[in-house]
Coordinates of C-alpha atoms in Angstrom, one line a residue:
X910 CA -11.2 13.9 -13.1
X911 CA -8.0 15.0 -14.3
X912 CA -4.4 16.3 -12.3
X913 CA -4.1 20.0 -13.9
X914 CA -3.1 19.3 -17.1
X915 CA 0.1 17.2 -16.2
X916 CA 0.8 14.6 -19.2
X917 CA 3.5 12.4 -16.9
X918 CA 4.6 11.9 -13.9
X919 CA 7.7 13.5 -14.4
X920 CA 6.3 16.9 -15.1
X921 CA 5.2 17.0 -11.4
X922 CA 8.4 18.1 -10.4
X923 CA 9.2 20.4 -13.4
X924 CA 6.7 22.0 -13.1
X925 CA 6.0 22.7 -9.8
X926 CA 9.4 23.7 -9.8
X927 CA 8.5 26.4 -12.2
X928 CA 5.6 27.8 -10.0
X929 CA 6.9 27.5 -6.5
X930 CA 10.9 26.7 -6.6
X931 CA 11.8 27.4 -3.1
X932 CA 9.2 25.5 -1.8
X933 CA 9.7 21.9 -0.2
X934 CA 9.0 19.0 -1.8
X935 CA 11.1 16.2 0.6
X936 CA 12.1 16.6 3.5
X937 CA 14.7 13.6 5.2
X938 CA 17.0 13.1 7.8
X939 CA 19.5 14.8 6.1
X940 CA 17.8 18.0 5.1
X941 CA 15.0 18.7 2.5
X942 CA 14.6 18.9 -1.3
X943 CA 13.2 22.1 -2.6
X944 CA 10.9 21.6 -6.1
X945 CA 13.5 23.5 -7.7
X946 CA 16.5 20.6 -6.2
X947 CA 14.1 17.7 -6.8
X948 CA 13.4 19.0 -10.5
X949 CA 17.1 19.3 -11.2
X950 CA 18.2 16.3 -9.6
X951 CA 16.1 14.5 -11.7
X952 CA 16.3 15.8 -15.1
X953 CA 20.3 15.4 -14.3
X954 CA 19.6 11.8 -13.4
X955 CA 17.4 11.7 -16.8
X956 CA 20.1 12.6 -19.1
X957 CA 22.8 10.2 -17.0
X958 CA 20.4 7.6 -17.6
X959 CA 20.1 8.7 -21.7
X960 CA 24.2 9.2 -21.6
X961 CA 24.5 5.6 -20.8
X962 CA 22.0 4.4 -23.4
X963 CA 18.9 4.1 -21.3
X964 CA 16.2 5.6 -22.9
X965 CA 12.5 5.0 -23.4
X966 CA 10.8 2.1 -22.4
X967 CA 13.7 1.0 -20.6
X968 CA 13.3 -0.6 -17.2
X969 CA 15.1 1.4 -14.2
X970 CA 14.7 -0.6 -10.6
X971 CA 14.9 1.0 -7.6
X972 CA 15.4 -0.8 -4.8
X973 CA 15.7 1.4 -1.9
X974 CA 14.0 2.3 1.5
X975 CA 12.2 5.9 1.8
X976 CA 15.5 8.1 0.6
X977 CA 15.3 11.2 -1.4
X978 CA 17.4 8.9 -4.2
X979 CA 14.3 7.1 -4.5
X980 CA 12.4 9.9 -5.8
X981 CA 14.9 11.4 -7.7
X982 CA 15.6 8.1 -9.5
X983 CA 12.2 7.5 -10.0
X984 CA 11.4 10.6 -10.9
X985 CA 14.3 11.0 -12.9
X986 CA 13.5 7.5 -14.8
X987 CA 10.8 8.8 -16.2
X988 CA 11.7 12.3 -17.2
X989 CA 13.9 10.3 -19.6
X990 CA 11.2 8.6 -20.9
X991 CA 12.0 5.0 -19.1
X992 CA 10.0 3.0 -16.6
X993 CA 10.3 3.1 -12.9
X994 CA 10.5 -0.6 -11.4
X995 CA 10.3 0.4 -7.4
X996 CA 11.7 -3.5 -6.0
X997 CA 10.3 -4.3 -2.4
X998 CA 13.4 -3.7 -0.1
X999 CA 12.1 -7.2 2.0
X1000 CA 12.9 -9.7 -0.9
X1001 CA 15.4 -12.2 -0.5
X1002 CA 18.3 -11.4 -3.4
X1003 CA 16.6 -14.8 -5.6
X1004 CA 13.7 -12.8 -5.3
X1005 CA 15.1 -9.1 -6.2
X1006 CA 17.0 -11.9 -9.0
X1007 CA 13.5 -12.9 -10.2
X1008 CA 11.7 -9.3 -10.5
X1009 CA 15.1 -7.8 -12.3
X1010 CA 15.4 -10.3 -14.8
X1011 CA 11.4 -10.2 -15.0
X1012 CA 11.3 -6.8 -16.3
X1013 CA 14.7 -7.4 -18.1
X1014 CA 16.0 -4.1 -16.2
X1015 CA 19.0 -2.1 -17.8
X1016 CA 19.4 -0.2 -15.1
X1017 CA 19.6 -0.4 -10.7
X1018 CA 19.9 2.2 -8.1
X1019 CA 20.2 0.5 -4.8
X1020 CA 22.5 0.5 -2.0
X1021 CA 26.1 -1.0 -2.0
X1022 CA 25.3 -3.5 0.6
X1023 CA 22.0 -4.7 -1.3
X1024 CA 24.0 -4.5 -4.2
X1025 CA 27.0 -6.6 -3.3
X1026 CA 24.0 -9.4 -1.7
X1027 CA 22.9 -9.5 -5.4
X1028 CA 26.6 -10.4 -6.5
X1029 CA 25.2 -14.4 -7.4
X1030 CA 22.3 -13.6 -9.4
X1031 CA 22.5 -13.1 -13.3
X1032 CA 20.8 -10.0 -14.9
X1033 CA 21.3 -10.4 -18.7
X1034 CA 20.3 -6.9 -19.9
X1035 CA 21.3 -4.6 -16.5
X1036 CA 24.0 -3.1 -17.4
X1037 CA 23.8 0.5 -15.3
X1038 CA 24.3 -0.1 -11.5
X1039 CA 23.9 2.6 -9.2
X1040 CA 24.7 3.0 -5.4
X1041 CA 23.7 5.3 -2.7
X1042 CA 25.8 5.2 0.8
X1043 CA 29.1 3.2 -0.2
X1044 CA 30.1 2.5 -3.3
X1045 CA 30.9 -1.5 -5.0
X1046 CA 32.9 -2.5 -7.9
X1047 CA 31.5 -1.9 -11.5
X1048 CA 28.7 0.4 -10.3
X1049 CA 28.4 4.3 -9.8
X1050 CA 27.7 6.5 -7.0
X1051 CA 24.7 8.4 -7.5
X1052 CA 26.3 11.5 -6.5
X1053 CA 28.7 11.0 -9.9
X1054 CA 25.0 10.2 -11.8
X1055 CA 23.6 13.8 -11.0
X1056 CA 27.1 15.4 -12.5
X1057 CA 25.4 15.6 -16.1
X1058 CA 23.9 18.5 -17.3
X1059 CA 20.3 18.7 -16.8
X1060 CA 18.0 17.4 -19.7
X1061 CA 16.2 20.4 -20.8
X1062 CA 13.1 19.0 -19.9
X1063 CA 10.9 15.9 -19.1
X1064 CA 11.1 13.5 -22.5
X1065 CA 7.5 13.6 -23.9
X1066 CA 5.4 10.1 -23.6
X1067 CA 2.0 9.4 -23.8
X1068 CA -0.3 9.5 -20.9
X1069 CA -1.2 5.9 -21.7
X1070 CA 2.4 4.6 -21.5
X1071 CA 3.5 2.2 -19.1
X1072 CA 5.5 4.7 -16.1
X1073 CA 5.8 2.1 -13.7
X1074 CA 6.0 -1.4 -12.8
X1075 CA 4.9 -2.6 -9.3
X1076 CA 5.3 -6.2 -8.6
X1077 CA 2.5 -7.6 -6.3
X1078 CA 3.5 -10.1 -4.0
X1079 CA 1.4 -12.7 -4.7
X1080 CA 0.5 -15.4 -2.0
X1081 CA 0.9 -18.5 -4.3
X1082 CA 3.6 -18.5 -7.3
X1083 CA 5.5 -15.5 -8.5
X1084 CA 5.2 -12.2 -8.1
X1085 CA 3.5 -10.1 -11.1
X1086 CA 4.4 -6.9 -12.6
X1087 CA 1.4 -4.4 -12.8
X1088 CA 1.6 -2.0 -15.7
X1089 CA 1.0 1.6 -14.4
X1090 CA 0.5 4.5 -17.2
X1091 CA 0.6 8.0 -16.5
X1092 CA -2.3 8.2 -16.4
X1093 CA -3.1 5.7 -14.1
X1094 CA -1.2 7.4 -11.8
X1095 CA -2.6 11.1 -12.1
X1096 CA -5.9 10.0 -11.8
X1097 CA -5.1 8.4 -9.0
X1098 CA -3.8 11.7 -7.6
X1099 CA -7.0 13.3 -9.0
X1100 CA -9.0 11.2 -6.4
X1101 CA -6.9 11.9 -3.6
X1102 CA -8.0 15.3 -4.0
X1103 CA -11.8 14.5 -4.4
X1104 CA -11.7 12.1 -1.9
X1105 CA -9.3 12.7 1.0
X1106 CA -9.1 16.5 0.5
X1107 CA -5.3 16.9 -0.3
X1108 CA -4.3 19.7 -0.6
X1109 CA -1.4 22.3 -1.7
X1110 CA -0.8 23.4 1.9
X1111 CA -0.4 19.8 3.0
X1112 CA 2.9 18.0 4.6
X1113 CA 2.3 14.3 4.6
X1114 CA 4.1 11.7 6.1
X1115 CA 5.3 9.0 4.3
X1116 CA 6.5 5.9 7.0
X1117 CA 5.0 3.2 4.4
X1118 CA 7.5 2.0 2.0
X1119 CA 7.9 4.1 -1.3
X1120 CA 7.8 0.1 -3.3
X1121 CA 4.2 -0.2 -2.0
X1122 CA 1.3 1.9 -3.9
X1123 CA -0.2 3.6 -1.3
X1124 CA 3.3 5.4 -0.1
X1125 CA 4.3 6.0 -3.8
X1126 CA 1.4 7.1 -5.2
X1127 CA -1.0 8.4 -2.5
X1128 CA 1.3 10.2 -0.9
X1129 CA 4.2 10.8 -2.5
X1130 CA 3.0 11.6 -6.4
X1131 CA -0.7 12.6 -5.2
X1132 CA 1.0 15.4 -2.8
X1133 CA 3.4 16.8 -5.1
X1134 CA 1.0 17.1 -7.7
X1135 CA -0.5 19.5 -5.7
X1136 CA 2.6 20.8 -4.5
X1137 CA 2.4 19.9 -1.3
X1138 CA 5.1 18.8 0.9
X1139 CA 6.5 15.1 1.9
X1140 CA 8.4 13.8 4.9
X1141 CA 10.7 10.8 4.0
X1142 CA 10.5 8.4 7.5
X1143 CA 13.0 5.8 6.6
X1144 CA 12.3 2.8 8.6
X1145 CA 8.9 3.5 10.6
X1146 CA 9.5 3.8 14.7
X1147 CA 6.6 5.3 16.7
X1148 CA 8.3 7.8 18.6
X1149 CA 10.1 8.9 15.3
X1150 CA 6.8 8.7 13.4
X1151 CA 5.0 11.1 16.2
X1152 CA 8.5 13.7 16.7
X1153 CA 8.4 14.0 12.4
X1154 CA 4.6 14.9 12.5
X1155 CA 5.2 17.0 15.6
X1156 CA 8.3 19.1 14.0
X1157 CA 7.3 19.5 10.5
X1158 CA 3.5 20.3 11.3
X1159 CA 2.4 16.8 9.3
X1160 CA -0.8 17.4 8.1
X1161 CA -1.1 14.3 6.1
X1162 CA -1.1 10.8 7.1
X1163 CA -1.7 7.7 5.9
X1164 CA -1.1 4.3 8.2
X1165 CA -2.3 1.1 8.7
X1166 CA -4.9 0.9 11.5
X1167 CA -2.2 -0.6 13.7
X1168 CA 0.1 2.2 13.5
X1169 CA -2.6 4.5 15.1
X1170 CA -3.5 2.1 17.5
X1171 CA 0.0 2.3 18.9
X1172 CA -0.4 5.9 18.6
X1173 CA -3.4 6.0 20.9
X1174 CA -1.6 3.1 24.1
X1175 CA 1.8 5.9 24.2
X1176 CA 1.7 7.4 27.8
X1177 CA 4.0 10.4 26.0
X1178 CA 1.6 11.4 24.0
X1179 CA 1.4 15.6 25.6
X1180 CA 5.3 15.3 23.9
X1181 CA 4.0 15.7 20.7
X1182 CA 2.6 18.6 18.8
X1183 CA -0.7 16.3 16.5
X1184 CA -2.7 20.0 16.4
X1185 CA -2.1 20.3 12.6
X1186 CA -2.9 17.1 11.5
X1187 CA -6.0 17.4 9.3
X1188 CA -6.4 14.1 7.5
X1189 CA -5.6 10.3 8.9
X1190 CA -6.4 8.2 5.9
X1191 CA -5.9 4.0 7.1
X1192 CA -6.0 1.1 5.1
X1193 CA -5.1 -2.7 5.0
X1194 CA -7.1 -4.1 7.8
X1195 CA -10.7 -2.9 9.3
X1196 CA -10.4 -0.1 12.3
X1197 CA -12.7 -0.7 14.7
X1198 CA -15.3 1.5 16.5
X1199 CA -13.4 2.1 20.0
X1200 CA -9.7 3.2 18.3
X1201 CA -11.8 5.3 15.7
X1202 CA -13.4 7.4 19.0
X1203 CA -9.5 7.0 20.3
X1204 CA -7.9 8.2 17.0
X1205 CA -10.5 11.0 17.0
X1206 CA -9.8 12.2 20.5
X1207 CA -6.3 12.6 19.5
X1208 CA -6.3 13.7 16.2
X1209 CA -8.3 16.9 14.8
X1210 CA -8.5 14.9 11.9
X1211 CA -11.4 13.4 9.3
X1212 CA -10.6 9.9 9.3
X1213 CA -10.7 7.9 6.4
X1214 CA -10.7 4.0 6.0
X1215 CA -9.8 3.0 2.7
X1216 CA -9.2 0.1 0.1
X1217 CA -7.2 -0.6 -2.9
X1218 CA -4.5 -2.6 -4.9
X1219 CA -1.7 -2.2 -6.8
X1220 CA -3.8 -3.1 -10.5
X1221 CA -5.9 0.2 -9.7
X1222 CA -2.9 2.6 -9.3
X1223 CA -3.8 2.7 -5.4
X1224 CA -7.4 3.9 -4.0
X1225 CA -10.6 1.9 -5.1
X1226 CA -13.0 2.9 -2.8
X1227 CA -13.1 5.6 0.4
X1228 CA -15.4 6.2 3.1
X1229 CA -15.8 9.7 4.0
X1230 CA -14.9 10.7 7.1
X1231 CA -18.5 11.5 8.9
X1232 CA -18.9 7.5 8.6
X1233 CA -15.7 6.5 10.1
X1234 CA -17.5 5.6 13.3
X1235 CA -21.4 4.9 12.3
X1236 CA -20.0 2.8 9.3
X1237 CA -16.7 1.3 10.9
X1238 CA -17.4 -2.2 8.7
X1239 CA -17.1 -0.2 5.4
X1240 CA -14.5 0.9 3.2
X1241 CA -16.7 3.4 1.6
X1242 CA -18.0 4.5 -2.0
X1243 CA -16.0 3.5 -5.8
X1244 CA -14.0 6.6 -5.7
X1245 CA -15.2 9.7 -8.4
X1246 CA -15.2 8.5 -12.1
X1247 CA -15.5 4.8 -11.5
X1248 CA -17.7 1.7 -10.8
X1249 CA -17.5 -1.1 -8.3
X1250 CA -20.0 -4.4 -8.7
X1251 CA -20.3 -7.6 -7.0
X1252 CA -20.4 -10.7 -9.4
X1253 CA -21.0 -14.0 -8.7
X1254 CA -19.0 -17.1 -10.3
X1255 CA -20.6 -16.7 -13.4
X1256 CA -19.8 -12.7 -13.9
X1257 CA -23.4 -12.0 -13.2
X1258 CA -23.8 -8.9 -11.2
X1259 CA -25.5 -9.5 -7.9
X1260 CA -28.3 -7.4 -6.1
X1261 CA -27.9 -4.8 -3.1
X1262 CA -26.5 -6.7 -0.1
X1263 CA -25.5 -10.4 -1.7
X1264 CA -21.6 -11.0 -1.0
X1265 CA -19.5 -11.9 -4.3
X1266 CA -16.6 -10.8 -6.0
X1267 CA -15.9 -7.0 -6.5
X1268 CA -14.8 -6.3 -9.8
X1269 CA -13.8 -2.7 -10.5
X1270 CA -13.7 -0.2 -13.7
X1271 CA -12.5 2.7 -14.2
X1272 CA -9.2 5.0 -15.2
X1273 CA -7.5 3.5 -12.8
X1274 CA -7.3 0.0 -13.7
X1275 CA -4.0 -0.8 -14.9
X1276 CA -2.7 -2.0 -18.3
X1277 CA -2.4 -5.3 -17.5
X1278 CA 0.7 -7.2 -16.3
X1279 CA 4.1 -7.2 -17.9
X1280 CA 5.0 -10.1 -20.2
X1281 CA 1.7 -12.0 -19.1
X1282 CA -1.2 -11.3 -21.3
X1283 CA -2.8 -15.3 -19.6
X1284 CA -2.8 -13.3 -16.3
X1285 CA -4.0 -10.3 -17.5
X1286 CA -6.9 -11.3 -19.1
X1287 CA -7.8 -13.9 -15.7
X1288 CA -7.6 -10.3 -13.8
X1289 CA -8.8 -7.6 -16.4
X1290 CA -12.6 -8.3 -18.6
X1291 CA -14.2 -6.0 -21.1
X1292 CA -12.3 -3.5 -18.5
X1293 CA -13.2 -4.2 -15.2
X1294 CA -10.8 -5.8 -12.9
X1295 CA -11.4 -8.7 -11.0
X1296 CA -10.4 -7.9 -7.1
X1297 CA -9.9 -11.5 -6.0
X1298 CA -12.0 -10.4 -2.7
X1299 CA -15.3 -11.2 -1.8
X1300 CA -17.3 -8.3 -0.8
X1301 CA -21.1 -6.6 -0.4
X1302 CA -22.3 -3.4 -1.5
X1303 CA -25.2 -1.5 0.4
X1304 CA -28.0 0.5 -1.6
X1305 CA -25.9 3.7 -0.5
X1306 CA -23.1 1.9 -2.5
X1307 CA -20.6 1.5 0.7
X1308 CA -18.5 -1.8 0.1
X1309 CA -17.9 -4.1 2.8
X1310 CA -15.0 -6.6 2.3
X1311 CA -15.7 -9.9 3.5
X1312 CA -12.3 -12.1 2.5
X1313 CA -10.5 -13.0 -0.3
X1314 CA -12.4 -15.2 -2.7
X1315 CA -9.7 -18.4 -1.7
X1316 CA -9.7 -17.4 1.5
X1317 CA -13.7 -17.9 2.2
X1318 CA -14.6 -20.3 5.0
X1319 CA -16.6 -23.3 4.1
X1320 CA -18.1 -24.6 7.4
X1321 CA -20.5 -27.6 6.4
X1322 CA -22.3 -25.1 3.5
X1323 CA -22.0 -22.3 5.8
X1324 CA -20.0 -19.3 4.4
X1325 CA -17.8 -17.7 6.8
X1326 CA -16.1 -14.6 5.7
X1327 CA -12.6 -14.0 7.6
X1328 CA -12.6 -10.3 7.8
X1329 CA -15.9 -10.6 9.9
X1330 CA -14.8 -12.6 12.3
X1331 CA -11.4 -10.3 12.5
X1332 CA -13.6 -7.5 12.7
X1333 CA -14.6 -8.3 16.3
X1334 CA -11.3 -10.0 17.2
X1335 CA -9.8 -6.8 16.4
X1336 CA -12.3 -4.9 18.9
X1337 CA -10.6 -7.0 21.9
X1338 CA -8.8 -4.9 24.1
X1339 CA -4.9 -5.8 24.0
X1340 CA -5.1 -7.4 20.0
X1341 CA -2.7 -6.4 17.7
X1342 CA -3.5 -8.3 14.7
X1343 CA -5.7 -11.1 13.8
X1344 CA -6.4 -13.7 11.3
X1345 CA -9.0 -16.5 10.8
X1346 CA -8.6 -19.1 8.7
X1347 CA -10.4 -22.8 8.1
X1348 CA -8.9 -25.6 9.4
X1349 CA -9.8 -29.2 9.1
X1350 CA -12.9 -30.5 10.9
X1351 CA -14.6 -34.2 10.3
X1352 CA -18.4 -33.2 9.8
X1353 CA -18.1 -29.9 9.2
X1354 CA -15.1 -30.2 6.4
X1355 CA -13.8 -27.1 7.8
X1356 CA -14.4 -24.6 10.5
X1357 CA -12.8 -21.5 11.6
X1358 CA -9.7 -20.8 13.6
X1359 CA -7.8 -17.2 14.8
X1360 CA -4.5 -16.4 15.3
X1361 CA -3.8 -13.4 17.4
X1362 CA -1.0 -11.3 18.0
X1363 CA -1.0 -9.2 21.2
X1364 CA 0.1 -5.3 21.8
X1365 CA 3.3 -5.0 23.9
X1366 CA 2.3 -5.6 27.4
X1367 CA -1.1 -7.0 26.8
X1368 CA -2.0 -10.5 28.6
X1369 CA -4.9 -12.0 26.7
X1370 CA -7.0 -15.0 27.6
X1371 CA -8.1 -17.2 24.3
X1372 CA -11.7 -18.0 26.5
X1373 CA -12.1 -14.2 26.8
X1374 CA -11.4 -14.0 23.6
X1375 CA -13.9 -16.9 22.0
X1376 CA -16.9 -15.0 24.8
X1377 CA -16.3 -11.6 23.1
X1378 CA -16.8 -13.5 19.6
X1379 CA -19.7 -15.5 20.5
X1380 CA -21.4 -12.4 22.2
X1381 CA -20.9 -10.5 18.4
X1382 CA -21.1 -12.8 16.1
X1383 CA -23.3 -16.4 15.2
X1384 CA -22.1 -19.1 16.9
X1385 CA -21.2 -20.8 13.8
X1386 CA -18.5 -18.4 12.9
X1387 CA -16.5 -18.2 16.1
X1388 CA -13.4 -19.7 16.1
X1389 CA -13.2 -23.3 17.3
X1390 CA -10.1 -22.3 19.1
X1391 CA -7.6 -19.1 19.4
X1392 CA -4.0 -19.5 18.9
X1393 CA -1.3 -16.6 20.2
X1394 CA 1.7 -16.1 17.6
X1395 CA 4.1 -12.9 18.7
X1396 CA 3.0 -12.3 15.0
X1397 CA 1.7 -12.8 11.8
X1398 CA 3.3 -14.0 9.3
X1399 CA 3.5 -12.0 6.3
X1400 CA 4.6 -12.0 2.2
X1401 CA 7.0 -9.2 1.6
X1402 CA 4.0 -7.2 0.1
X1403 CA 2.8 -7.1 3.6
X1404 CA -0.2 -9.7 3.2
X1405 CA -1.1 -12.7 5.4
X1406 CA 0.3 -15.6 4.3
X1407 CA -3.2 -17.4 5.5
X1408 CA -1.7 -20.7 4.0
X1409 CA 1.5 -20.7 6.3
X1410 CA -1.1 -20.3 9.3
X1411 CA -3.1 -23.4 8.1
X1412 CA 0.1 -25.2 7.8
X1413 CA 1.0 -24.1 11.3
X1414 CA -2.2 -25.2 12.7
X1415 CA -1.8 -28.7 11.0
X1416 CA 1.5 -28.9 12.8
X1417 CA 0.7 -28.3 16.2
X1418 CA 0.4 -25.8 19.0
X1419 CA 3.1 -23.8 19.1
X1420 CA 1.6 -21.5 22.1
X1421 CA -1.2 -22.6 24.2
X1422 CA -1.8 -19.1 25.9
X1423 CA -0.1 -16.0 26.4

């Protein structure tokens, strides 16, 4: 698959520029970005960037939430030939501290606040600071960046070249930087087409946050490749989410399954115009069957459930929409152009149906992570990339994850897969999310536990709970006991800290029942 001929990300906006200028490319709070403004703005930005000695290969971070700055800084990065660093907006300023020096970043576009928070950390190299709303000493306001003339066009770079740096959040130690080329990123696009059906007449919105892979590069660069449209949600709010899809004629979304859960419990639902939207693609956590039919009532949409990670540039696998329902478990197929194996410990490849790891290959498998060649080759072999989670793929070649490979339950020999057991916790009326871990247990070594969060208004009953389990699932995997938290805790990359929840349980009840 290929995106058209584009050789870099930054000659989305050029050229689309040249073939539709008038058209939107971002619309905000504050207005909309034609191609023609979002081109401009970033070749400006491009030769600001080369007038004050960034250049190729350089490291621009941009830490800030779902502005039109974002993508004029990151597209703007690379049209001068540099590397986009988008920083997670939730890290503490040690954290942002870490990632900047990390990368060794010259330059930063963030806000003055965020900025002026970072005031005790040391950034040897950074020596370009950029703010949008406010301004703080020793640092520019980006409307003074875009006064430049604009650079002719895009610099030239390689398709393989590094274009951006997202830093996974791991759960244990620090986070690392994934290396995304190009053409990582185009083909990424490319399967966003095959796969989900983008296409040029599409408006998506964007209410995931541009530093995370599925906002930036399913949405935002897959959509504009086509020259579609994007609507920026700053800060995601239901009723927002539902008046921007209704007003702009959204056509495109892309949520967690959460988000259109809470879509489907609104009692002002006949409000909102949802007639246009044609695709609702969800990731992150398993959907199932009774909000898919609810999802379907209200949406004339094909639903797709999807899985990916930040070292393959954003979507592994998909499952097309006419399975949504009879194949709720799965994530679906190794998107076009690619493979997807389970392996056991020893890297051998395992038969139809056997859980192990996945391991993926493919054009979108990163580079590898920056300044860690010891990581990289743990994660990346002979090209294929180890996942981390443990999964099972059908003759039909639909993947089912099962857990994370640390994650796994150990019950007396027993494997116990968390995601299976969330599966059907997630099918209780009233859940809102859900996570089983092992905890200790003296002649079983471990067994499993849950932790539930409950929608607003929902009164949930941990016996209820363990009866819906036991009627679903062997009586071996349901959890020992249920514990209500108001929610789950989280990294800043959005994953569940599972260890913080074993901790927890080790320390006590802190609710018996909701």
């Amino acid at each position: 698959m290929s995106m058209d001929g584009y050789r870099s990300i930054a000659d989305i906006p050029f050229r689309q520029a040249r073939l539709d200028p008038r058209r939107t490319a971002l619309a905000h709070s504050g207005g909309a970005l034609s191609f023609a403004d979002l081109d401009e703005r970033s070749r400006r930005f491009a030769s600001f960037l080369e007038r004050s000695g960034v250049g190729p290969g350089d490291r621009v971070a941009v830490l800030l939430p779902n502005l039109p700055e974002f993508a004029v800084a990151y597209f703007g990065a690379m049209a001068a030939g540099a590397v986009a660093v988008p920083v997670n907006t939730r890290l503490a300023p040690p954290e942002v501290g870490y990632v900047l020096r990390d990368c060794a970043a010259a330059a930063l576009v963030t806000t003055a606040p965020r900025l002026e928070a970072l005031a005790g950390e040391a950034f040897p190299v950074l020596r370009l600071r950029v703010t949008v709303r406010g301004q703080a000493p020793g640092a520019i306001p980006f409307p003074a960046s875009l006064a430049a003339p604009p650079r002719p066009q895009p610099a030239e770079v390689e398709p393989g070249a590094v274009a951006t740096l997202l830093y996974t959040s791991g759960t244990t130690g620090f986070p690392k930087g994934a290396m995304i080329t190009h053409q990582n990123a185009l083909f990424n696009a490319a399967s966003c087409r095959a796969t989900l059906g983008y296409r040029r007449e599409d408006v998506g919105l964007v209410s995931l946050p541009l530093f995370h892979v599925t906002a930036l590069h399913s949405q935002l660069v897959a959509l504009l490749a086509l020259g579609g449209s994007v609507v920026l949600q700053e800060e995601y709010d239901t009723r927002q989410a539902l008046a921007l899809v209704s007003a702009h004629g959204a056509t495109a979304l892309f949520f967690v399954p959460a988000i259109y859960k809470l879509f489907t419990l609104r009692d002002d639902l006949p409000r909102y115009d949802l007639t246009r939207v044609r695709v609702a693609a969800y990731g992150g956590a398993p959907m199932d069957p009774e909000t898919v039919r609810a999802v379907q009532r209200l949406l004339p949409a094909e639903l797709h459930n999807c899985y990916g990670l930040t070292e393959c540039s954003s979507l592994a696998t998909v499952l097309p929409a006419e399975l949504a329902l009879s194949r709720a478990d799965s994530v679906g197929r190794a998107v076009p152009g690619t493979e997807a194996e389970v392996r056991d410990e020893a890297g051998q490849r395992l038969p139809p149906g056997e859980a192990g790891e996945l391991w993926l290959r493919g054009p979108h498998v990163v580079k590898g992570y920056w300044g860690a060649p010891e990581k990289t080759a743990q994660a990346i072999r002979d090209g294929w990339l180890r996942t981390g989670d443990v999964a099972r793929i059908d003759r039909d070649g639909l993947v089912v994850i099962l857990d994370r490979v640390k994650d796994m339950i150990n019950r007396g020999g027993e494997k116990i897969y968390g995601l299976e057991v969330e599966n059907v916790l997630y099918a209780f009326p009233g859940v809102a999310e859900a996570a089983v871990v092992g905890v200790p247990h003296p002649v079983f070594g471990e067994v499993p536990a849950a932790f539930v969060a409950a929608l607003p208004g929902a009164s949930l009953d941990p016996e209820a709970i363990r009866r819906h389990c036991a009627s679903r699932l062997a009586d071996f995997k349901v959890p020992v006991a249920v514990r209500f938290v108001e929610k789950l805790p989280r990294n800043p990359g959005g994953k569940v800290l599972k260890q913080s929840l074993k901790r927890a349980w080790e320390a006590g009840p802190e609710e018996k029942s909701r």
